[in-house]
Coordinates of C-alpha atoms in Angstrom, one line a residue:
Chain Q
M2 CA -3.5 -24.7 70.9
R3 CA -6.8 -24.9 70.2
P4 CA -8.9 -22.1 69.8
A5 CA -12.0 -21.4 72.9
P6 CA -15.4 -21.8 71.2
G7 CA -16.2 -19.0 70.3
R8 CA -13.1 -16.6 68.8
G9 CA -11.5 -17.8 65.5
G10 CA -7.4 -17.8 64.3
F11 CA -6.0 -15.2 62.7
V12 CA -3.3 -16.8 61.2
L13 CA -5.9 -18.7 59.4
V14 CA -7.7 -16.1 57.5
L15 CA -4.0 -14.3 56.9
T16 CA -3.0 -17.7 55.7
L17 CA -6.4 -17.7 52.9
L18 CA -6.5 -14.4 51.1
L19 CA -2.7 -14.9 50.7
L20 CA -3.5 -18.0 49.5
L21 CA -6.3 -16.4 47.7
A22 CA -3.8 -12.9 45.9
L23 CA -1.4 -15.2 45.0
T24 CA -3.8 -17.3 43.2
L25 CA -5.6 -14.3 41.7
L26 CA -1.7 -13.3 40.5
A27 CA -1.4 -16.5 39.4
H28 CA -4.5 -16.6 37.6
G29 CA -3.8 -13.1 35.7
L30 CA 0.5 -14.2 34.1
L31 CA -1.4 -17.5 33.1
T32 CA -4.7 -15.1 30.6
L33 CA -1.6 -13.1 30.5
A34 CA 0.3 -16.2 29.0
Q35 CA -2.7 -17.0 27.3
T36 CA -3.4 -14.3 25.2
H37 CA 0.2 -13.9 24.2
R38 CA 0.0 -17.2 22.6
R39 CA -3.5 -16.2 20.3
A40 CA -1.8 -13.2 19.6
G41 CA 1.1 -14.5 18.3
A42 CA 0.0 -17.6 16.4
A43 CA -2.8 -14.9 15.1
A44 CA 0.2 -12.7 13.8
W45 CA 2.2 -15.4 12.5
T46 CA -1.6 -16.4 10.4
A47 CA -1.7 -14.0 9.6
R48 CA 1.9 -12.5 7.8
A49 CA 1.7 -16.6 6.2
R50 CA -1.3 -15.3 5.3
D51 CA -0.1 -12.2 3.3
W52 CA 2.4 -14.1 2.4
G53 CA 0.7 -17.5 0.9
A54 CA -1.2 -14.6 -1.4
R55 CA 2.0 -12.7 -3.1
A56 CA 3.3 -16.8 -3.4
L57 CA -0.1 -17.3 -5.2
V58 CA 0.4 -13.7 -7.5
V59 CA 4.1 -14.9 -8.4
R60 CA 2.7 -18.5 -9.7
E61 CA 0.1 -17.8 -11.9
V62 CA 2.1 -15.2 -13.0
L63 CA 5.5 -17.5 -13.8
A64 CA 2.4 -20.3 -14.8
L65 CA 1.6 -17.4 -18.6
D66 CA 2.5 -18.3 -21.0
S67 CA 1.2 -15.2 -23.0
L68 CA -1.9 -13.6 -21.2
T69 CA -5.3 -15.0 -20.6
R70 CA -7.2 -12.2 -21.9
Q71 CA -10.0 -13.4 -20.5
D72 CA -11.3 -12.5 -16.8
G73 CA -11.9 -15.3 -14.8
T74 CA -11.6 -16.6 -10.5
R75 CA -10.6 -20.0 -9.7
A76 CA -10.6 -21.3 -7.2
V77 CA -7.2 -22.8 -5.5
T78 CA -5.6 -24.8 -2.6
W79 CA -2.6 -23.8 -0.5
E80 CA -1.0 -25.0 2.1
G81 CA -2.8 -22.2 5.1
G82 CA -6.5 -22.6 3.5
Q83 CA -8.8 -21.9 0.6
G84 CA -8.7 -19.4 -2.3
E85 CA -8.7 -18.2 -5.9
V86 CA -7.1 -16.5 -8.8
A87 CA -8.5 -13.9 -10.2
H88 CA -7.5 -12.7 -13.7
R89 CA -9.1 -8.2 -14.6
V90 CA -8.1 -8.1 -18.0
L91 CA -7.4 -3.8 -18.3
S92 CA -6.1 -3.5 -21.7
P93 CA -5.4 -6.3 -24.5
E94 CA -1.5 -5.1 -23.3
L95 CA -2.1 -5.4 -18.9
V96 CA -4.0 -7.6 -16.6
L97 CA -4.7 -7.6 -12.9
V98 CA -3.7 -11.1 -11.3
E99 CA -5.3 -11.2 -8.1
S100 CA -6.1 -13.4 -4.7
R101 CA -7.9 -14.3 -2.6
V102 CA -6.8 -16.2 0.7
D103 CA -8.7 -17.2 3.5
S104 CA -7.3 -18.4 6.7
A105 CA -9.0 -17.8 10.2
G106 CA -8.9 -13.3 8.6
T107 CA -8.0 -13.2 4.4
S108 CA -5.5 -11.3 3.0
R109 CA -5.9 -10.3 -1.0
A110 CA -2.6 -8.9 -4.0
A111 CA -2.8 -8.2 -6.4
G112 CA 0.1 -8.3 -9.5
L113 CA -0.1 -6.4 -12.4
V114 CA 1.5 -7.6 -15.8
W115 CA 1.9 -6.3 -18.8
A116 CA 2.5 -8.0 -22.8
L117 CA 4.0 -6.3 -25.3
D118 CA 0.6 -7.0 -28.3
A119 CA 1.6 -6.4 -31.6
A120 CA -1.6 -4.9 -33.5
V121 CA -1.7 -1.7 -29.6
R122 CA 2.0 -1.6 -29.8
V123 CA 1.7 -1.4 -33.7
A124 CA -1.2 0.8 -33.7
S125 CA 0.4 3.3 -31.2
L126 CA 3.3 3.9 -33.1
P127 CA 1.9 7.1 -34.5
R128 CA 4.1 7.5 -38.1
A129 CA 5.6 5.6 -40.6
V130 CA 9.1 7.3 -39.1
E131 CA 9.4 7.9 -35.7
V132 CA 13.1 10.0 -35.1
G133 CA 14.4 11.9 -32.5
R134 CA 16.2 14.5 -34.9
W135 CA 14.1 16.0 -37.8
P136 CA 15.4 15.3 -41.3
D137 CA 15.5 16.9 -44.1
A138 CA 13.9 18.2 -47.0
A139 CA 14.7 16.1 -49.9
T140 CA 15.1 12.6 -47.5
L141 CA 11.3 13.9 -46.0
G142 CA 9.9 13.8 -49.7
R143 CA 11.8 10.0 -50.1
V144 CA 9.2 8.7 -46.9
E145 CA 5.3 8.4 -49.2
V146 CA 3.0 10.0 -47.6
E147 CA 0.1 7.6 -49.3
A148 CA -3.1 5.9 -46.9
T149 CA -1.6 2.6 -46.3
G150 CA -4.5 2.1 -43.5
V151 CA -5.1 -1.9 -42.9
D152 CA -4.7 -3.1 -46.0
G153 CA -3.0 -6.9 -47.1
C154 CA -3.9 -6.6 -42.9
A155 CA -6.1 -9.4 -41.7
P156 CA -9.3 -7.6 -41.4
D157 CA -8.6 -7.8 -37.4
T158 CA -5.2 -7.1 -37.3
V159 CA -3.9 -3.6 -37.0
P160 CA -6.7 -1.2 -35.9
G161 CA -7.0 2.7 -37.3
G162 CA -3.7 2.3 -39.9
A163 CA -5.0 5.8 -42.0
G164 CA -2.3 7.9 -41.8
R165 CA 0.8 6.0 -40.6
A166 CA 2.5 7.8 -44.1
G167 CA 5.3 10.5 -42.6
V168 CA 7.5 11.4 -40.2
D169 CA 7.0 12.3 -36.4
L170 CA 9.4 12.9 -33.7
R171 CA 9.4 10.5 -31.4
D172 CA 8.1 12.1 -27.4
P173 CA 11.5 13.6 -26.3
G174 CA 10.5 12.1 -22.6
E175 CA 11.5 8.9 -23.9
A176 CA 14.8 8.2 -23.2
F177 CA 17.3 5.1 -23.8
A178 CA 20.6 4.5 -23.7
S179 CA 23.6 5.0 -25.9
G180 CA 23.9 2.2 -27.6
E181 CA 20.4 0.7 -28.0
P182 CA 17.9 0.5 -29.5
P183 CA 14.6 2.1 -28.6
G184 CA 12.0 0.3 -26.8
L185 CA 8.1 -0.2 -27.9
G186 CA 5.3 0.2 -24.5
L187 CA 7.0 -0.8 -21.6
L188 CA 10.1 -3.6 -22.7
A189 CA 13.1 -1.3 -22.9
G190 CA 15.1 -2.0 -26.1
Y191 CA 17.9 -3.7 -24.1
A192 CA 15.6 -5.7 -23.2
I193 CA 13.6 -6.2 -26.8
A194 CA 17.6 -7.3 -27.8
G195 CA 18.1 -9.5 -25.7
R196 CA 14.8 -11.0 -27.1
L197 CA 16.5 -11.5 -29.9
A198 CA 19.0 -13.6 -32.0
P199 CA 21.6 -11.8 -32.0
L200 CA 24.0 -11.4 -36.3
P201 CA 26.7 -13.5 -36.7
T202 CA 28.1 -10.4 -38.4
P203 CA 28.1 -6.5 -38.7
L204 CA 27.6 -6.6 -42.9
G205 CA 25.8 -8.7 -44.7
T206 CA 23.3 -9.3 -47.8
P207 CA 20.2 -10.9 -46.9
S208 CA 18.1 -13.0 -48.8
P209 CA 16.0 -16.3 -49.5
T210 CA 17.8 -19.7 -48.9
L211 CA 16.4 -23.1 -48.6
D212 CA 16.5 -25.9 -46.9
G213 CA 16.1 -28.5 -49.2
E214 CA 12.4 -27.5 -49.1
A215 CA 11.9 -25.9 -46.7
C216 CA 12.9 -22.5 -45.6
G217 CA 17.1 -22.1 -44.6
D218 CA 17.1 -20.4 -40.5
E219 CA 19.8 -18.9 -41.0
P220 CA 19.8 -14.9 -39.5
W221 CA 21.0 -13.8 -42.7
N222 CA 18.1 -15.9 -44.8
W223 CA 15.6 -12.9 -43.6
G224 CA 12.3 -14.4 -45.3
D225 CA 11.2 -13.1 -49.1
P226 CA 8.4 -10.4 -48.8
T227 CA 8.4 -10.5 -53.1
G228 CA 7.3 -14.4 -53.0
A229 CA 10.2 -15.4 -55.0
V230 CA 10.9 -18.3 -53.4
A231 CA 7.8 -18.9 -52.1
A232 CA 8.7 -20.9 -48.8
C233 CA 10.2 -18.1 -47.7
A234 CA 7.5 -16.0 -48.5
G235 CA 6.6 -16.4 -44.3
R236 CA 9.7 -16.0 -43.1
Q237 CA 11.0 -13.1 -40.6
A238 CA 12.9 -12.1 -39.6
A239 CA 14.0 -11.1 -35.2
V240 CA 17.5 -10.4 -35.3
W241 CA 19.7 -7.3 -33.7
W242 CA 22.8 -6.0 -34.1
P243 CA 24.7 -3.9 -31.2
G244 CA 26.1 -1.4 -33.0
D245 CA 26.5 0.2 -36.8
L246 CA 25.5 -2.6 -39.4
R247 CA 24.8 -2.0 -43.5
V248 CA 22.9 -4.2 -45.3
V249 CA 24.3 -4.6 -48.7
G250 CA 21.5 -5.6 -51.4
G251 CA 18.8 -8.8 -51.4
V252 CA 15.9 -9.0 -49.7
G253 CA 13.7 -9.8 -46.7
Q254 CA 11.6 -8.4 -43.8
G255 CA 11.5 -9.2 -40.6
L256 CA 11.7 -7.1 -36.9
V257 CA 14.8 -6.1 -37.3
A258 CA 17.1 -3.9 -33.1
V259 CA 20.2 -1.9 -34.4
G260 CA 21.7 -0.6 -31.4
G261 CA 24.1 2.1 -32.9
N262 CA 23.9 3.6 -37.2
L263 CA 21.7 1.1 -39.8
V264 CA 22.8 1.6 -43.7
L265 CA 20.7 -0.3 -45.6
D266 CA 22.6 0.4 -48.9
D267 CA 20.9 -1.2 -52.5
A268 CA 18.5 -3.0 -50.2
R269 CA 14.6 -3.8 -49.9
V270 CA 13.9 -4.5 -46.5
G271 CA 10.2 -4.5 -44.1
G272 CA 9.0 -4.3 -41.7
L273 CA 9.6 -3.5 -37.5
L274 CA 13.3 -1.5 -37.5
L275 CA 14.1 0.0 -34.5
V276 CA 17.2 1.9 -34.8
G277 CA 19.2 3.3 -32.1
G278 CA 21.7 5.4 -34.4
D279 CA 20.3 6.7 -37.7
L280 CA 18.6 5.3 -40.4
V281 CA 20.6 5.9 -43.0
L282 CA 18.7 4.7 -47.3
T283 CA 21.4 4.4 -50.5
G284 CA 21.3 3.1 -54.2
G285 CA 18.1 1.6 -54.5
A286 CA 17.5 0.8 -50.9
V287 CA 13.4 0.0 -50.1
L288 CA 11.8 0.4 -46.3
E289 CA 8.6 -0.8 -46.1
G290 CA 7.3 -1.5 -43.2
V291 CA 7.2 1.2 -39.3
A292 CA 11.1 2.3 -38.1
R293 CA 11.9 3.6 -34.6
V294 CA 15.0 5.9 -35.1
G295 CA 16.4 7.3 -32.4
G296 CA 18.7 10.0 -34.1
E297 CA 18.1 10.5 -37.4
L298 CA 16.4 9.6 -41.2
R299 CA 18.7 10.3 -44.5
V300 CA 16.9 8.4 -47.2
G301 CA 19.4 9.8 -50.2
D302 CA 17.8 9.5 -54.4
G303 CA 16.2 6.1 -55.9
A304 CA 16.0 4.9 -52.0
V305 CA 12.2 5.5 -50.0
V306 CA 10.7 4.7 -47.3
R307 CA 6.8 3.1 -47.4
G308 CA 5.5 3.1 -45.0
R309 CA 3.4 -0.5 -44.1
P310 CA 1.7 -1.1 -40.9
C311 CA 1.6 -4.7 -42.4
A312 CA 4.0 -5.3 -42.8
A313 CA 5.3 -4.5 -38.9
H314 CA 2.5 -6.2 -37.5
A315 CA 3.7 -9.4 -39.5
A316 CA 6.9 -9.5 -38.1
L317 CA 5.9 -7.5 -34.5
Q318 CA 3.9 -11.0 -34.9
A319 CA 5.8 -13.4 -36.0
A320 CA 9.0 -11.6 -33.6
A321 CA 5.7 -12.7 -30.5
R322 CA 6.1 -16.5 -30.5
T323 CA 9.7 -16.7 -32.0
G324 CA 12.0 -19.0 -28.9
A325 CA 12.0 -15.8 -25.9
P326 CA 9.0 -13.7 -27.3
L327 CA 8.1 -10.7 -26.9
S328 CA 5.3 -10.9 -25.7
A329 CA 6.1 -13.6 -22.8
P330 CA 3.9 -11.5 -19.6
Y331 CA 5.7 -9.9 -16.4
V332 CA 4.4 -8.0 -13.8
L333 CA 5.2 -4.5 -13.7
P334 CA 8.4 -3.1 -10.9
R335 CA 5.0 -1.7 -9.6
P336 CA 2.5 -1.7 -8.5
G337 CA 3.9 -4.8 -8.6
W338 CA 2.1 -5.3 -5.8
I339 CA -1.6 -4.7 -3.5
L340 CA -2.0 -5.9 -0.7
Y341 CA -5.5 -5.3 1.0
Chain H
M8 CA 0.6 -20.7 80.2
R9 CA -2.0 -18.1 77.5
L10 CA 0.9 -15.4 77.4
L11 CA 3.1 -18.7 76.2
E12 CA 0.2 -19.3 73.3
V13 CA -0.6 -15.5 72.9
T14 CA 3.8 -15.4 72.5
V15 CA 4.2 -18.3 70.3
A16 CA 1.0 -17.8 67.7
L17 CA 2.2 -13.7 67.6
M18 CA 5.4 -15.7 66.6
V19 CA 4.5 -18.2 63.5
G20 CA 2.0 -14.9 62.6
F21 CA 4.3 -12.6 61.7
G22 CA 6.6 -14.9 60.1
L23 CA 4.0 -15.8 58.3
L24 CA 3.1 -12.8 57.5
A25 CA 6.9 -12.1 56.3
V26 CA 6.7 -15.3 54.0
G27 CA 3.4 -14.5 52.5
W28 CA 4.6 -10.8 51.8
G29 CA 7.9 -11.6 50.8
V30 CA 5.3 -14.4 47.5
L31 CA 3.6 -11.7 47.0
A32 CA 6.0 -8.6 46.8
R33 CA 8.1 -11.2 44.4
S34 CA 5.2 -12.8 42.5
A35 CA 4.2 -9.0 41.8
M36 CA 7.0 -8.1 40.3
A37 CA 8.2 -11.2 38.0
G38 CA 4.1 -10.3 37.1
R39 CA 5.0 -6.5 36.4
T40 CA 8.3 -8.0 34.5
L41 CA 6.5 -10.6 32.1
L42 CA 3.7 -7.1 32.3
A43 CA 6.9 -5.9 29.9
R44 CA 8.4 -8.3 28.9
S45 CA 4.9 -9.1 27.0
E46 CA 4.2 -5.3 25.7
M47 CA 8.1 -5.8 24.8
V48 CA 7.1 -9.1 23.0
E49 CA 3.7 -7.0 21.3
V50 CA 6.1 -4.2 20.0
E51 CA 8.5 -6.2 18.0
R52 CA 5.4 -8.7 16.9
L53 CA 3.1 -5.6 15.8
T54 CA 6.7 -3.7 14.0
P55 CA 7.3 -5.5 11.9
W56 CA 4.6 -6.5 10.6
V57 CA 3.3 -3.5 9.9
L58 CA 6.1 -2.2 7.9
E59 CA 6.3 -5.1 5.8
R60 CA 2.5 -4.2 4.3
E61 CA 4.1 -0.8 3.5
L62 CA 6.4 -1.6 2.5
A63 CA 5.8 -4.9 0.1
G64 CA 5.3 -3.4 -3.3
A65 CA 7.6 0.1 -2.9
R66 CA 10.6 0.8 -4.0
P67 CA 13.4 2.2 -1.1
L68 CA 14.7 5.7 -2.4
V69 CA 12.4 6.5 -4.6
D70 CA 8.9 5.8 -2.4
W71 CA 9.9 6.0 0.9
A72 CA 13.7 6.7 2.4
D73 CA 15.1 8.3 5.2
D74 CA 14.0 11.2 7.0
P75 CA 15.6 13.1 10.4
D76 CA 12.0 11.7 11.9
G77 CA 11.7 7.8 11.2
L78 CA 11.0 6.4 7.7
S79 CA 8.9 8.4 5.9
L80 CA 7.0 6.8 2.3
R81 CA 4.4 6.5 0.4
V82 CA 1.7 4.8 2.1
F83 CA -0.7 2.9 0.2
R84 CA -3.9 2.5 0.8
G85 CA -6.3 1.8 -1.9
A86 CA -7.0 0.8 -5.0
G87 CA -10.2 1.2 -7.7
V88 CA -10.2 -0.5 -11.5
R89 CA -11.4 1.1 -13.8
C90 CA -15.8 0.3 -14.2
G91 CA -16.8 2.6 -17.2
P92 CA -16.9 6.8 -17.2
A93 CA -19.3 8.6 -15.6
A94 CA -21.9 9.9 -16.9
G95 CA -20.8 13.4 -19.4
A96 CA -17.5 13.1 -17.6
D97 CA -14.3 14.2 -18.2
P98 CA -12.4 11.6 -19.6
E99 CA -9.4 13.3 -18.0
A100 CA -10.1 14.1 -15.5
E101 CA -12.0 11.9 -14.5
V102 CA -13.0 7.2 -14.0
V103 CA -14.9 5.2 -12.1
V104 CA -14.1 2.5 -10.1
G105 CA -14.4 0.1 -8.3
Y106 CA -12.3 0.5 -5.0
R107 CA -11.5 -1.9 -2.6
G108 CA -8.4 -0.7 -0.2
L109 CA -8.1 0.4 3.8
R110 CA -10.1 3.3 3.7
Q111 CA -12.4 5.4 1.6
P112 CA -10.0 8.4 -0.4
E113 CA -10.2 12.1 0.9
P114 CA -8.8 14.8 -1.2
D115 CA -7.3 16.4 1.5
K116 CA -4.8 13.5 2.8
D117 CA -4.5 11.4 -0.8
S118 CA -2.8 11.1 -4.5
L119 CA -3.3 9.5 -6.9
E120 CA -1.7 7.1 -9.3
L121 CA -3.0 6.3 -13.1
T122 CA -2.2 3.2 -15.1
H123 CA -3.3 3.9 -18.3
A124 CA -4.2 0.6 -21.3
D125 CA -0.4 1.6 -23.0
G126 CA 0.9 0.2 -19.2
R127 CA 2.3 4.3 -18.5
R128 CA 1.7 5.0 -15.4
S129 CA 1.6 9.0 -14.2
V130 CA 0.7 11.2 -10.7
V131 CA -2.0 13.6 -10.1
R132 CA -4.1 15.2 -6.6
L133 CA -8.0 14.2 -6.2
A134 CA -9.1 16.9 -6.4
S135 CA -12.7 14.9 -5.3
V136 CA -14.4 11.2 -4.8
T137 CA -18.2 10.4 -4.8
T138 CA -19.9 7.1 -3.6
L139 CA -21.6 5.9 -6.2
D140 CA -25.5 5.0 -4.3
A141 CA -27.1 1.2 -5.7
G142 CA -26.9 0.9 -9.5
E143 CA -24.7 3.8 -10.4
D144 CA -22.4 1.4 -12.0
D145 CA -24.5 -0.4 -14.0
G146 CA -23.4 -3.7 -12.5
A147 CA -20.4 -2.4 -14.5
C148 CA -17.8 -2.3 -10.5
A149 CA -16.5 -5.9 -9.6
P150 CA -18.7 -8.1 -7.1
G151 CA -16.7 -6.4 -3.5
T152 CA -15.6 -3.4 -4.4
R153 CA -16.5 0.2 -4.3
P154 CA -18.2 2.0 -6.7
L155 CA -16.6 5.8 -6.9
R156 CA -16.3 7.7 -8.8
L157 CA -12.5 9.7 -8.6
R158 CA -11.7 13.5 -10.1
W159 CA -8.5 14.6 -10.0
L160 CA -6.5 17.4 -11.1
E161 CA -4.2 16.8 -13.8
D162 CA -0.7 18.0 -12.0
E163 CA 2.0 18.5 -15.2
A164 CA 5.1 17.7 -13.5
A165 CA 4.0 14.4 -12.0
S166 CA 2.7 14.1 -15.6
G167 CA 4.1 10.7 -17.7
A168 CA 1.5 9.5 -19.6
R169 CA 0.2 9.7 -22.9
P170 CA -2.5 12.8 -23.3
G171 CA -5.8 10.6 -24.0
A172 CA -4.8 6.9 -22.8
R173 CA -7.2 5.6 -20.8
V174 CA -7.0 5.0 -17.2
V175 CA -7.8 1.5 -16.0
L176 CA -6.6 1.6 -12.8
V177 CA -6.6 4.0 -10.0
R178 CA -3.9 3.1 -7.3
V179 CA -4.7 5.1 -3.9
Y180 CA -1.6 6.8 -2.3
E181 CA -0.9 8.9 1.3
R182 CA 2.4 11.0 2.2
G183 CA 3.4 9.0 5.9
L184 CA 6.5 8.5 8.3
Y185 CA 6.9 6.0 11.1
A186 CA 8.8 6.4 13.4
V187 CA 10.1 5.4 17.3
D188 CA 11.0 6.7 19.6
D189 CA 9.4 5.7 23.4
A190 CA 6.9 4.7 20.7
F191 CA 6.2 2.3 17.5
R192 CA 4.7 5.9 16.3
Y193 CA 2.3 7.1 12.6
R194 CA 2.3 11.2 10.7
R195 CA 0.2 11.0 8.5
G196 CA 1.1 14.3 6.0
A197 CA 1.6 16.6 8.3
G198 CA -0.7 15.3 11.2
G199 CA 1.0 14.8 14.6
R200 CA 2.6 11.5 15.2
Q201 CA 0.3 8.3 16.6
P202 CA 1.3 6.1 18.7
L203 CA 0.7 2.3 17.2
T204 CA 2.8 0.4 20.6
V205 CA 2.6 1.1 23.8
P206 CA 5.1 3.5 25.4
V207 CA 8.1 0.5 26.4
L208 CA 11.3 2.2 23.9
D209 CA 14.0 3.4 25.1
P210 CA 14.3 6.5 23.4
G211 CA 17.5 7.3 22.9
R212 CA 18.2 3.5 22.0
S213 CA 15.1 2.5 19.5
L214 CA 15.9 4.1 16.2
L215 CA 14.5 2.7 12.3
E216 CA 17.0 3.7 9.4
A217 CA 16.4 3.6 5.5
G218 CA 19.3 1.4 5.7
G219 CA 19.6 1.5 1.7
G220 CA 17.3 -0.3 0.4
E221 CA 17.0 -2.4 3.7
P222 CA 15.1 -0.8 6.6
R223 CA 17.3 -1.6 10.5
L224 CA 14.7 -1.6 13.3
E225 CA 16.2 -1.7 16.3
L226 CA 13.7 -1.8 19.8
V227 CA 15.5 -0.9 22.7
R228 CA 13.0 -1.6 25.7
A229 CA 12.9 0.8 28.2
G230 CA 15.3 0.3 31.7
A231 CA 16.5 -2.6 30.8
S232 CA 20.2 -2.5 30.6
G233 CA 23.3 -3.9 28.8
A234 CA 22.8 -4.6 25.3
G235 CA 19.4 -5.3 25.5
A236 CA 18.7 -3.8 21.6
V237 CA 16.9 -6.1 19.7
R238 CA 17.2 -6.1 15.9
V239 CA 14.6 -6.5 13.9
R240 CA 14.3 -7.8 10.5
V241 CA 11.5 -6.0 7.6
F242 CA 11.3 -8.3 5.0
T243 CA 10.6 -5.4 2.3
G244 CA 10.3 -7.6 -0.1
W245 CA 11.4 -6.4 -3.5
K246 CA 14.7 -7.8 -4.1
P247 CA 15.6 -4.2 -6.9

């Protein structure tokens, strides 16, 4: 069935056209599949890069024992590529930890980290005592208004301490749960309590005791602000009690957080007191330091409050260095994350 | 013989044509199906990725919540770290920042969350944005950032910071809504919903809900028979 010379067979043409159409279709499908494969891989890479950037920030924050209060950038390797981590100091208590990951594109993440700074916290307290309810005139007369300033502090520690003596109402916007001490900065009262050593009893007398020649480590050994027991002169308590606490006699210093009422009965205590309920001074009690009080301040005849920010600063600084330090950095719940 | 030849040729020709047409038609149908599925795959890929980025760091039921039309949220658009005060500026209402973000802040669309030096935050309305010329920031802004002067209106109702506390970080947010109908869509403010994907979804069976803290995203291809819903997990990265 060979066609005569000069006459084309249409079957051949038809078959060729069909093959051409099928080839074009197959090519289109192949291109589509390849495009998808590339898009899928790119999406996967981008997602991995985003999480990598976040993971770098987490890794950096977890590795922080304390805030590095210095701007800096360093290169890091990440399993998906190269990147860098940067610290940007925004304020003495705030650092922005930023990360960048380069891997077929760039992803950035950042976490805002806050850590308590003793000097800033003490400087931010407006008066010797902050209270939830305004005290009576007799109590006000027993809160000594003296230009405490930064006397007794190291020169570079507490800025702007002058005018700190006196009583002020707490910020009404600051709320804390019943049975919880007031917080400090962004550290809530319960978070502070969780980082302090619990007292064994709700009633006690703080006194400096020696363990051999060194200062003892008992919960009611709150150091010796008088200096009579030289080995305990530098010891600062960092303790808390969830309910009402009564301190009868004795001397001591440090950070004391109480969920309920705190009664100082003839006791001499220095440092920083965080009291969820009322703060009551009776007999010849003396408070030398600063107090944040959720309820009322009552200072009986013979008792006195001497506003001393330096004592509060020393107490807070010591507490910031204990086993579960108050100054441990943490990422703020929000942003916490910034993604660019 | 000539008639026989023609007849055979026609029969063979028609046979080939029928087979070829059938193959072509099936291939075209397969191609269309593959294209539709590939578009669906694209939607399944893009939708959770966008949501994951937008919801990262946002608090469920605070920053994002259910809306009758979809998922309503405060959408992060950029952040600026303080480079210094503007010359003659009111420090209570203005700051110069090194800005980095998806787009330039816009006063008629955005609100600002200010982080103060003491760690407290407040929300204010953006009043104006000025891009500083090169050198105007005195080189204080970080390299790679855009120096901007941001001015805001104090919003007493939303303010949470002590007056006078220095602003150290500014974050820019816009109000947005993500929804799923025949496509994955985004609505900024009170504007219209713009499609982010091709319209291949079944609007009656696809859904996007806040889901009490874990977004619930179900995508169903239009024309899919039976239980064709694809439940897509959205990782928000936030565990309260």
